[in-house]
Short mmCIF file of C-alpha atoms and ligand atoms in Angstrom, two decimals:
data_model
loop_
_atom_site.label_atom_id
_atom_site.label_comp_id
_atom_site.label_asym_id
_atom_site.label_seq_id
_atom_site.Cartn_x
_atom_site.Cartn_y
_atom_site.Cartn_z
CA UNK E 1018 0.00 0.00 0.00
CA UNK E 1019 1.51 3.50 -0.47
CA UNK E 1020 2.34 5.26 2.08
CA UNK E 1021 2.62 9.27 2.92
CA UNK E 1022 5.30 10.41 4.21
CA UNK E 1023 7.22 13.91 4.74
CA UNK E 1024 10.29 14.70 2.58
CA UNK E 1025 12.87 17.80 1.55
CA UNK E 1026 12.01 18.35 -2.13
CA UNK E 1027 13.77 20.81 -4.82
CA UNK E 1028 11.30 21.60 -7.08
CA UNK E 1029 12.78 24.45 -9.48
CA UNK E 1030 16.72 25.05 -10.31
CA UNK E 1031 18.22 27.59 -7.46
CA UNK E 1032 14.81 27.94 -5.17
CA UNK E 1033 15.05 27.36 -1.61
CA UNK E 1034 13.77 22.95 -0.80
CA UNK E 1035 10.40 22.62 0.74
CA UNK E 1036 9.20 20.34 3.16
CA UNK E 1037 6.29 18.24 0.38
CA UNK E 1038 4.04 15.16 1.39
CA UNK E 1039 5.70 12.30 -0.83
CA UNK E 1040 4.01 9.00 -1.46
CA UNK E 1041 6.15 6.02 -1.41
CA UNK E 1042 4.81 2.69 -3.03
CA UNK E 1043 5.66 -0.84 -1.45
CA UNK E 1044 8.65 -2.33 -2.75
CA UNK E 1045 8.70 -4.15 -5.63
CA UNK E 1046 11.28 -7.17 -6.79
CA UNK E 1047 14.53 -6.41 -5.18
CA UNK E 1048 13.41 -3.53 -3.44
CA UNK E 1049 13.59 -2.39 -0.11
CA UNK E 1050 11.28 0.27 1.67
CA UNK E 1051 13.56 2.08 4.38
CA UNK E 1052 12.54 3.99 7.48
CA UNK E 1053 15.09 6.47 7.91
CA UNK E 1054 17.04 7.27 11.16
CA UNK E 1055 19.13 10.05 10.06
CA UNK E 1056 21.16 11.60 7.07
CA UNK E 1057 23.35 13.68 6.78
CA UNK E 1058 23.43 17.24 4.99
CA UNK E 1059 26.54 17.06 1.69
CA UNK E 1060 27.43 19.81 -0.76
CA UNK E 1061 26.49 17.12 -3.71
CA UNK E 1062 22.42 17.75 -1.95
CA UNK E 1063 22.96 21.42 -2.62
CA UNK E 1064 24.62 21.22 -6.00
CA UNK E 1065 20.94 18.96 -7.10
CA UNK E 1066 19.27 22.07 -5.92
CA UNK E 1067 21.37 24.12 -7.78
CA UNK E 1068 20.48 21.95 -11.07
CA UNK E 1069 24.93 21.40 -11.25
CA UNK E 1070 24.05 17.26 -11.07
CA UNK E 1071 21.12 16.86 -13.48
CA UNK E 1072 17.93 19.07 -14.61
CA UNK E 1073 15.41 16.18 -13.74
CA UNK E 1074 13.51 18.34 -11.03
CA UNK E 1075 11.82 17.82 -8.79
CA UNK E 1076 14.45 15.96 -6.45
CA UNK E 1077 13.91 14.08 -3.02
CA UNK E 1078 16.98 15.34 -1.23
CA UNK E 1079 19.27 13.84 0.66
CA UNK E 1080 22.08 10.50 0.65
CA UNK E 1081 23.91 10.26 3.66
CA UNK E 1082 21.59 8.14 5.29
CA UNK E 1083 21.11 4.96 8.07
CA UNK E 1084 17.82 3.34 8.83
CA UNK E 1085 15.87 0.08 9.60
CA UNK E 1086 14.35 -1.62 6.98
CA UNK E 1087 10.68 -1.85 6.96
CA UNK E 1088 9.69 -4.16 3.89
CA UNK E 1089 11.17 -6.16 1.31
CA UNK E 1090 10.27 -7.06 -2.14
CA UNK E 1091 10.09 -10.37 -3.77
CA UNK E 1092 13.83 -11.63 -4.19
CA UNK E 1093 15.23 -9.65 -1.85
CA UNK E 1094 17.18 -12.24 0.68
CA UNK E 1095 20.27 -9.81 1.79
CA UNK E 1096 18.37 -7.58 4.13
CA UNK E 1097 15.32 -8.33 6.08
CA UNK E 1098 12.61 -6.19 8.34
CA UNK E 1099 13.97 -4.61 11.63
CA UNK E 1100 18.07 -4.59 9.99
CA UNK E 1101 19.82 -1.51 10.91
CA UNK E 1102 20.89 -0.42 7.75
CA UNK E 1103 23.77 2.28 5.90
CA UNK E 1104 22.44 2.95 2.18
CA UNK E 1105 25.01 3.58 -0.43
CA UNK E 1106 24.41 5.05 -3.76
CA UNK E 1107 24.26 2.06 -6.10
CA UNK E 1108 23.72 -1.04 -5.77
CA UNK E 1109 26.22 -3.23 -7.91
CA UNK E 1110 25.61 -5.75 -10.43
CA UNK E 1111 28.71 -8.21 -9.52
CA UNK E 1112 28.46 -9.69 -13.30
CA UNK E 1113 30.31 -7.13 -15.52
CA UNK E 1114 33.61 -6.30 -15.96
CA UNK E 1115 34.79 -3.90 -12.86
CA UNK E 1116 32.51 -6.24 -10.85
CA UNK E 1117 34.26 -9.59 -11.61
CA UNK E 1118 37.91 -7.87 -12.28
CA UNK E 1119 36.80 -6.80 -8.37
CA UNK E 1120 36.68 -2.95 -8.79
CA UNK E 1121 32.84 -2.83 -7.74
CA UNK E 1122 32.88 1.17 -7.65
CA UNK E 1123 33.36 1.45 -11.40
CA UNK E 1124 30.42 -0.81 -11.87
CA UNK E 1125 28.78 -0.19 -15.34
CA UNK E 1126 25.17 -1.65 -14.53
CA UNK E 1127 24.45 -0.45 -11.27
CA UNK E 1128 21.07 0.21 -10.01
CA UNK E 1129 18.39 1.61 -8.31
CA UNK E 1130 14.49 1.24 -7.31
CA UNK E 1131 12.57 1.07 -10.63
CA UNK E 1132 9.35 2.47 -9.01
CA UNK E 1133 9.03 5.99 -8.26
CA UNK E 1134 8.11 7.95 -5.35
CA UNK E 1135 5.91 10.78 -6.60
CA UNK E 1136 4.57 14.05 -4.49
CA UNK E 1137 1.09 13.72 -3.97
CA UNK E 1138 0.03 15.48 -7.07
CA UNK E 1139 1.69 12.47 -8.35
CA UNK E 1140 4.19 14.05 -10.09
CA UNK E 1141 7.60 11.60 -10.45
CA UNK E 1142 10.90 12.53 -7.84
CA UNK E 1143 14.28 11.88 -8.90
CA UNK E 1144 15.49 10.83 -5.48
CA UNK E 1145 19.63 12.16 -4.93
CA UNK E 1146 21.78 9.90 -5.78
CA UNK E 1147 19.10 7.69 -6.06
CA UNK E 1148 18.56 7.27 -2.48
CA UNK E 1149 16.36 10.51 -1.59
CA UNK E 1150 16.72 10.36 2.09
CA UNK E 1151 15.58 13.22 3.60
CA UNK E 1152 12.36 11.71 4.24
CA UNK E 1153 10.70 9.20 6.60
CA UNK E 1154 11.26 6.18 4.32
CA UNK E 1155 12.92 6.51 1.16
CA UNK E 1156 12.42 3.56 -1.40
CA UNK E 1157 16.17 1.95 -2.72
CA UNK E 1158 17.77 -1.08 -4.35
CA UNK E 1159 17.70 -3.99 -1.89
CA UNK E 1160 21.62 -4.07 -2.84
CA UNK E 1161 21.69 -0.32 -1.87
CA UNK E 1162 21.09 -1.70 2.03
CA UNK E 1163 24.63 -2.46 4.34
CA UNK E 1164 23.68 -4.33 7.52
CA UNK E 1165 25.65 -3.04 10.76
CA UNK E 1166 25.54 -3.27 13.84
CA UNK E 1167 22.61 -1.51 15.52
CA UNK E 1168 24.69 -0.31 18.86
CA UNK E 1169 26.33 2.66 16.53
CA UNK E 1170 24.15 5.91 16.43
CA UNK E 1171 22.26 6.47 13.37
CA UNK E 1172 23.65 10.07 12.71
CA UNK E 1173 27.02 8.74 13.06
CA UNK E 1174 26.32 5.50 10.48
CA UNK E 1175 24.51 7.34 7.90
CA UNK E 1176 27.75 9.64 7.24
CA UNK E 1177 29.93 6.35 6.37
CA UNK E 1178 27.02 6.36 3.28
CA UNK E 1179 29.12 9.42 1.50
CA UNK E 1180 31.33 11.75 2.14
CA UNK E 1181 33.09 10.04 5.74
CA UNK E 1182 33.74 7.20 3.55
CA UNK E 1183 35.04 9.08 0.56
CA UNK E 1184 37.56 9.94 2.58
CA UNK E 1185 38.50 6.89 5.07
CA UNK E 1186 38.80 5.26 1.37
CA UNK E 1187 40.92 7.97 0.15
CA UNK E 1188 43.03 6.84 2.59
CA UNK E 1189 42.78 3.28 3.36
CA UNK E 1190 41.98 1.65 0.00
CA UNK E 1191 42.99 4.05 -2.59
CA UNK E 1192 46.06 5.58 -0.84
CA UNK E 1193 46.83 2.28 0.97
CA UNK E 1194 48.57 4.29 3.92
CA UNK E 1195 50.31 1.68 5.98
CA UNK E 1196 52.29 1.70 9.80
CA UNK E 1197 54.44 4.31 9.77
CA UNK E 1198 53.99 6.27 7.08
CA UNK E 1199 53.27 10.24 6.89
CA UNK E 1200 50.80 11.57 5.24
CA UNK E 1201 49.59 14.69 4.45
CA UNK E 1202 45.63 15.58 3.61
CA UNK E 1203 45.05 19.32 1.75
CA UNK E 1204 41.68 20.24 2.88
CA UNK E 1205 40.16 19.39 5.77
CA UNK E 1206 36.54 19.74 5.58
CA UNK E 1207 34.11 16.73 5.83
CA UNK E 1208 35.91 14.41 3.42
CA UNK E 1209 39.63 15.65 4.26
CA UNK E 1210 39.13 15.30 8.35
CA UNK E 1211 37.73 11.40 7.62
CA UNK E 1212 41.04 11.35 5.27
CA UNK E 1213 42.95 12.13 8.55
CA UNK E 1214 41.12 10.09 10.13
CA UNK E 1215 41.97 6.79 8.04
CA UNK E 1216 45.38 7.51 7.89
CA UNK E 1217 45.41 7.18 11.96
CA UNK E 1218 43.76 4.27 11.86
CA UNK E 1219 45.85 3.00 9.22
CA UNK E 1220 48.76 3.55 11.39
CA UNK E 1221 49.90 6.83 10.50
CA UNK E 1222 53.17 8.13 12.24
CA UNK E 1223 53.22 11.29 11.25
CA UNK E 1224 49.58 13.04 9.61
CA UNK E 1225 50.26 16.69 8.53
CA UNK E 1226 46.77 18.68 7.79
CA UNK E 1227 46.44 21.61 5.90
CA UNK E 1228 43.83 23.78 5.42
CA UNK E 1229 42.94 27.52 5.11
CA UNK E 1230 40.75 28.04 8.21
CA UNK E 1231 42.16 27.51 11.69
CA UNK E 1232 39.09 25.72 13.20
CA UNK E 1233 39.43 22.81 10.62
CA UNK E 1234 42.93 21.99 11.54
CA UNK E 1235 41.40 22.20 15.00
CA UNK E 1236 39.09 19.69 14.42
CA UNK E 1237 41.64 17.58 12.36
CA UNK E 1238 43.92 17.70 15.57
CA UNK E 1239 41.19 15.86 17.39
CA UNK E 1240 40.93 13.10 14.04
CA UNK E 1241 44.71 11.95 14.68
CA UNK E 1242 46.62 15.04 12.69
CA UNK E 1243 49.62 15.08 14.83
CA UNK E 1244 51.06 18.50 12.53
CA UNK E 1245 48.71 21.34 10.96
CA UNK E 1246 49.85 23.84 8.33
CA UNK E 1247 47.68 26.99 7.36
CA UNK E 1248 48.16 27.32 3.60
CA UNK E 1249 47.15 31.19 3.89
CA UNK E 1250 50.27 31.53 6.08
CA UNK E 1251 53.22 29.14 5.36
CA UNK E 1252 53.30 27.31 1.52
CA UNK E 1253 52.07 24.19 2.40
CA UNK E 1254 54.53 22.21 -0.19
CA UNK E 1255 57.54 24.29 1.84
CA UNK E 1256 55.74 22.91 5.40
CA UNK E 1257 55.46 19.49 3.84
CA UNK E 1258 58.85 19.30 3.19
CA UNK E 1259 60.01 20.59 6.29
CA UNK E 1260 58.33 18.42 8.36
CA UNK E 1261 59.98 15.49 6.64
CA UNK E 1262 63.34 16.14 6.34
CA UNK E 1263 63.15 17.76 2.87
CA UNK E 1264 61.52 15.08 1.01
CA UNK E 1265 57.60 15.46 0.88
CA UNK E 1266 55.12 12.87 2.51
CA UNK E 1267 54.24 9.06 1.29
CA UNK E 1268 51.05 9.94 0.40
CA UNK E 1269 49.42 13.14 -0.03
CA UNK E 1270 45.44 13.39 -0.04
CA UNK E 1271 43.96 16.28 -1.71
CA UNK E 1272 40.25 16.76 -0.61
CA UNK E 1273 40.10 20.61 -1.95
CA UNK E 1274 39.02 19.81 -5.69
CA UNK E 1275 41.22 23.05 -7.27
CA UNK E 1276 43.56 23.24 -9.86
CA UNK E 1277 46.54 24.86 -6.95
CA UNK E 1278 45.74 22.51 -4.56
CA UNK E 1279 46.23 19.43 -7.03
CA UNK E 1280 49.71 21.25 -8.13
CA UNK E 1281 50.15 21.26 -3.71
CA UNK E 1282 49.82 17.60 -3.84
CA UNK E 1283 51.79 16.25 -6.45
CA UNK E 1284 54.52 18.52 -5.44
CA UNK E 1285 54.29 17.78 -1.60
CA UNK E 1286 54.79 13.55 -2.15
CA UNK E 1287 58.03 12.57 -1.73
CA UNK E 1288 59.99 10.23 -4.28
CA UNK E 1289 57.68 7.29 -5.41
CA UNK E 1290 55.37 9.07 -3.15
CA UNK E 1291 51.56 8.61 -3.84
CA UNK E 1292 48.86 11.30 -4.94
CA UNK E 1293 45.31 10.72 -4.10
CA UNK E 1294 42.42 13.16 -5.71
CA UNK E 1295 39.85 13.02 -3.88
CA UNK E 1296 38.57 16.71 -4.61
CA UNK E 1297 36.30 16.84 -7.47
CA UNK E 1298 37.04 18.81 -9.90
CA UNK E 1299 34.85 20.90 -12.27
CA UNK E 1300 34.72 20.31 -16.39
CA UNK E 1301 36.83 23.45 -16.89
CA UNK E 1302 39.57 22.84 -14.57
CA UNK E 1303 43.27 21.98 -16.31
CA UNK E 1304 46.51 20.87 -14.20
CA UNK E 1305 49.67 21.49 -16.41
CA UNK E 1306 52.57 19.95 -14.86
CA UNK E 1307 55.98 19.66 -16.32
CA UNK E 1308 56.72 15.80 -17.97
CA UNK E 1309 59.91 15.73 -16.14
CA UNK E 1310 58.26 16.01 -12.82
CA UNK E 1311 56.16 13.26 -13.30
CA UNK E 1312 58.70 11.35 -14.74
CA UNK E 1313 61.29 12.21 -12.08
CA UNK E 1314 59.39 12.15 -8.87
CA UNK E 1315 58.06 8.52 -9.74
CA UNK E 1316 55.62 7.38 -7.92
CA UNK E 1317 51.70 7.13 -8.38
CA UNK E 1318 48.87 9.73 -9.14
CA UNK E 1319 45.60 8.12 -8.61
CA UNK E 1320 42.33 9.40 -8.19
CA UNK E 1321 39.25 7.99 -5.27
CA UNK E 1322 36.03 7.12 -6.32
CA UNK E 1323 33.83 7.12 -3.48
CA UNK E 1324 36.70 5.88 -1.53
CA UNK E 1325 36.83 3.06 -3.98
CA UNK E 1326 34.96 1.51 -1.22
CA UNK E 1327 33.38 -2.07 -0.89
CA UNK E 1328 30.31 -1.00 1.34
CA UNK E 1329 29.56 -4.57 2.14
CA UNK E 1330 33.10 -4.80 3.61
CA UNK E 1331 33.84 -1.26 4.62
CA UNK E 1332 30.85 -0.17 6.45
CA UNK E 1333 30.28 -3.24 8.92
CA UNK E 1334 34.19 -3.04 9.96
CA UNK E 1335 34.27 1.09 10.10
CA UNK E 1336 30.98 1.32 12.42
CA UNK E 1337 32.62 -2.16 14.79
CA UNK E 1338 36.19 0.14 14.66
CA UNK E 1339 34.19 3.33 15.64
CA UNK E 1340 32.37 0.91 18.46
CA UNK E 1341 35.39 0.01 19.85
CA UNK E 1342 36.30 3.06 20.00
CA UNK E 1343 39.23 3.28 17.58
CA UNK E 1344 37.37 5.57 15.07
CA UNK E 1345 35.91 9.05 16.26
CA UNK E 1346 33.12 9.11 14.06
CA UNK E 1347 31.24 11.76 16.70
CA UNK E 1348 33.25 14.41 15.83
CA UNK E 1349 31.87 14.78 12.49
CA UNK E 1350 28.59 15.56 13.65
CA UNK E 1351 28.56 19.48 13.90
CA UNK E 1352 24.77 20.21 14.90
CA UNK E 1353 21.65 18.11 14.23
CA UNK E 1354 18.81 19.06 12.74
CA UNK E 1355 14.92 18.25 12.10
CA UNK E 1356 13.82 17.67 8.28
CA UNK E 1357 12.35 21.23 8.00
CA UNK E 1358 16.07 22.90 8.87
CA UNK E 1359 18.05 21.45 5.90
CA UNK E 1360 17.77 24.91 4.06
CA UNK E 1361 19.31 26.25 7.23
CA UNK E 1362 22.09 23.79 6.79
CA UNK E 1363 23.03 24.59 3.31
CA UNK E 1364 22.93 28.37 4.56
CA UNK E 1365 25.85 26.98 7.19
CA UNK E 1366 27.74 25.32 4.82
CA UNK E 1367 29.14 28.77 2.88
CA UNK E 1368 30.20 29.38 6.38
CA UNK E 1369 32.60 27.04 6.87
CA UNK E 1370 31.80 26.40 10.87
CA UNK E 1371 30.26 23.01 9.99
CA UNK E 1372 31.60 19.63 9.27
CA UNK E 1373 28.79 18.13 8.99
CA UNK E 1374 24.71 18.94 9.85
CA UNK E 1375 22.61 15.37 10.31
CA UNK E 1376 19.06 15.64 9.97
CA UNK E 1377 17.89 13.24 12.73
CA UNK E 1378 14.39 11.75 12.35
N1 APR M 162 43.95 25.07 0.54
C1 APR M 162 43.62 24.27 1.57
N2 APR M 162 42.35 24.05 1.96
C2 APR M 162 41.39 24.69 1.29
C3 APR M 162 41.66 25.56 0.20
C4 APR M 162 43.01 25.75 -0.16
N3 APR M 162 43.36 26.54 -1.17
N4 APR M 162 40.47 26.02 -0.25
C5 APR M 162 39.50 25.48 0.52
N5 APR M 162 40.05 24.68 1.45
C6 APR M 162 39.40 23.89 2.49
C7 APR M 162 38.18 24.54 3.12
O1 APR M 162 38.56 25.44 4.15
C8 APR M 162 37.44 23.33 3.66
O2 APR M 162 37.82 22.99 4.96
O3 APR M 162 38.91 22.71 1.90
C9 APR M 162 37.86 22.21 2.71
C10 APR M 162 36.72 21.75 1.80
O4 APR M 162 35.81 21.13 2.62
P1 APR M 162 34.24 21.12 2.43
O5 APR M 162 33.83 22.37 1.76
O6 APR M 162 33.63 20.74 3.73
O7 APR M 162 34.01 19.94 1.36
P2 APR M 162 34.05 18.37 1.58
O8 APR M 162 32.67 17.86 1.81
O9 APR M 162 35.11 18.00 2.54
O10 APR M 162 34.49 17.91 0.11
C11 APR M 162 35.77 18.25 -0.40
O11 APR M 162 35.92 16.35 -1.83
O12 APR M 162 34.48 14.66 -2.43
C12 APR M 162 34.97 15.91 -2.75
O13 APR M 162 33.17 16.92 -3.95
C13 APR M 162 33.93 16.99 -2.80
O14 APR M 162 35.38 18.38 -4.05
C14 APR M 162 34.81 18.18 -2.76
C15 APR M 162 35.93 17.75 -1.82
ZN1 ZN M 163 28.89 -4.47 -12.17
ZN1 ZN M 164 27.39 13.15 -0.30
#
C-alpha cells in the first residue's frame, strides 16, 4: 500500500527545498522500503538544488543516510525487516567487468528502485543519488542496504554512506597508507578530516593537515593530525617538506578539488610518493605539470572514487572500529537538525563552521 510520508524536495533550479508530502509505493522485486534514522546534509544535496548534477527536477533530497528496513520485495534475501541499515548510492551488479575484475565502484550496470516515489500530485521525484533520504522512508535497491551493527548511532552510520567514507577510502583503500607512514591531507573539511582520520587508523606516524581556516585543523587535531599547516600563512609544499626532512610525505590526499591545490599535492609527495584526488574537480579545470616532474618524482597519481569503497566490507568493519572506539566518528557531527532545517544547513555550509549537519528523524 503507499504510504505518505514527509520529505525535503527541490522543485525548481536555485529555489530554496520545501518540506512536500511524498508518497512512497511498497517495494517491488529487489526492493527495499527504508525507514530512515538520520542523514546527513553534503554539498552534492545542494549542488541537485542548484540543477549542477542533473535538470530532472523535482528531487527528493538527501544521501547520507542509516535506517531500519521496513519491507522487502520479492527476491530480496540480503536484508530483512527490523536490519539496521547504511544505504550507499548504487547497488552493484557483480556480473560485468569492474565487478568480476573486483573494482565494484566502477560498476557499469548499477542500479536503483525502478518504481518511483511521486509528491502527492503524483508528479515523479528523482530521489539524490538515487537514495532521496531526507524523508521518513525513502524507497532503494535492496543491494543499496549495508547491515551493521545496531549499537552505533544512526547520525554517526549514515555519514559512512558518502562523504566520511570518501575519505577513510581515500586513505585506506585508494592511498593504501600503511604503519608508519606520513601523510599529508590538503583540505580538511568533511571528506579531508575522515582522510585524517583513516590515515590514523591505518597507522599513521606522522599526519600533517592543511587547510585555510584555523578551526578545521582544530578539528583535524582531534581526528589523529599530529602536525597542521595553514596554507594562507606558510606554503604548504615548503611545510610538507620541512616536516619530513626535505623530502615530501608518502602519500598526499587532496580533498580541496582546485587546480593549486592538485599542483600542492603532487609537489608535496616525496619520491615514489603517492597522490590521491579526492577533490572533485569541475569540467573546466586543467593541471599542467611539467613531464619531467612526473617522470622524475616517480611514484603514483591516482584518483578515489567514493573511496573506492566495498560497502559490504567497509561499512560493517568502520561502524565495529568506531564501536570500539578506535574511530571518532562523533566528531563529524557538527549540529543536528529536524527535516524542515536542511535549508538552514546549506545556509551553514558557505560558512565554513560546519563539518557536517545530520538531519535526525
Ligand atoms: N587550501 C587548503 N584548503 C582549502 C583551500 C586551499 N586553497 N580552499 C579550501 N580549502 C578547504 C576549506 O577550508 C574546507 O575545509 O577545503 C575544505 C573543503 O571542505 P568542504 O567544503 O567541507 O568539502 P568536503 O565535503 O570535505 O568535500 C571536499 O571532496 O568529495 C569531494 O566533492 C567533494 O570536491 C569536494 C571535496
Ligand atoms: Zn557491475
Ligand atoms: Zn554526499
Amino acid at each position: 500500500m503507499t504510504q505518505q510520508v514527509r520529505g525535503v524536495v527541490a522543485r525548481s533550479k536555485g529555489a530554496p527545498v520545501s518540506l512536500e508530502t511524498i508518497l512512497v509505493p511498497d517495494p517491488g522485486p529487489g526492493e527495499a522500503l527504508v525507514k530512515i534514522e538520520a542523514c546527513g546534509v553534503c554539498h552534492t544535496d545542494l549542488h541537485y538544488r542548484e540543477g549542477g548534477i542533473s535538470e530532472d527536477f523535482p528531487f527528493l533530497l538527501g544521501h547520507e543516510a542509516a535506517g531500519v528496513v521496513e519491507a522487502v520485495g520479492a527476491g530480496v534475501t540480503d536484508v530483512a525487516p527490523g536490519d539496521f541499515v547504511i544505504l550507499n548510492w548504487r547497488a552493484v551488479c557483480g556480473a560485468c567487468r569492474a565487478c568480476l575484475r573486483g573494482r565494484p565502484w566502477y560498476c557499469f550496470n548499477t542500479h536503483n528502485a525502478k518504481q518511483k516515489m511521486t509528491l502527492a500530485d503524483g508528479t515523479e521525484l528523482s530521489p539524490a543519488l538515487g537514495i532521496g533520504a531526507f524523508a521518513e522512508k525513502t524507497l532503494v535497491a535492496a543491494g543499496q542496504c549495508t547491515k551493521v551493527d545496531p549499537a552505533a548511532s544512526p547520525a554517526v552510520a549514515g555519514l559512512l554512506g558518502c562523504g566520511v567514507m570518501a575519505g577513510i577510502g581515500a586513505a585506506i583503500n585508494t592511498g593504501n597508507v600503511g604503519r608508519g607512514d606520513t601523510v599529508a591531507v590538503i583540505g580538511c573539511g568533511g571528506v579531508g578530516a575522515a582522510a585524517v582520520a583513516g590515515s590514523s587508523l591505518a597507522g599513521a606516524a606522522r599526519i600533517i593537515a592543511v587547510d585555510i581556516d584555523d578551526r578545521k585543523l582544530d578539528t583535524a587535531k582531534k581526528l589523529g593530525a599530529t602536525h597542521t599547516v595553514n596554507s594562507r600563512q606558510a606554503d604548504p609544499v615548503e611545510a610538507v617538506r620541512e616536516l619530513t626532512g626535505g623530502f615530501g610525505a608518502d602519500v598526499v590526499i587532496e580533498a580541496v578539488g582546485r587546480p593549486e591545490t592538485y599542483r600542492q599535492a603532487f609537489y608535496a609527495r616525496d619520491l615514489a610518493g603517492t597522490v590521491v584526488l579526492v577533490g572533485v574537480p569541475t569540467p573546466e579545470m586543467k593541471l599542467e605539470l611539467p613531464l619531467l616532474d612526473v617522470f622524475g618524482r616517480g611514484g603514483a597519481l591516482k584518483s578515489s572514487w567514493y573511496g573506492d569503497c566495498l560497502p559490504s566490507r567497509d561499512f560493517p568493519m568502520l561502524i565495529d572500529l568506531h564501536l570500539q572506539g578506535r574511530l571518532p566518528l562523533d566528531a563529524f557531527v557538527t549540529e543536528t537538525i529536524a527535516l524542515d532545517e536542511v535549508e538552514k544547513a546549506f545556509e551553514r555550509m558557505h560558512h565554513g563552521d560546519v563539518l557536517r549537519s545530520v538531519v535526525v528523524l
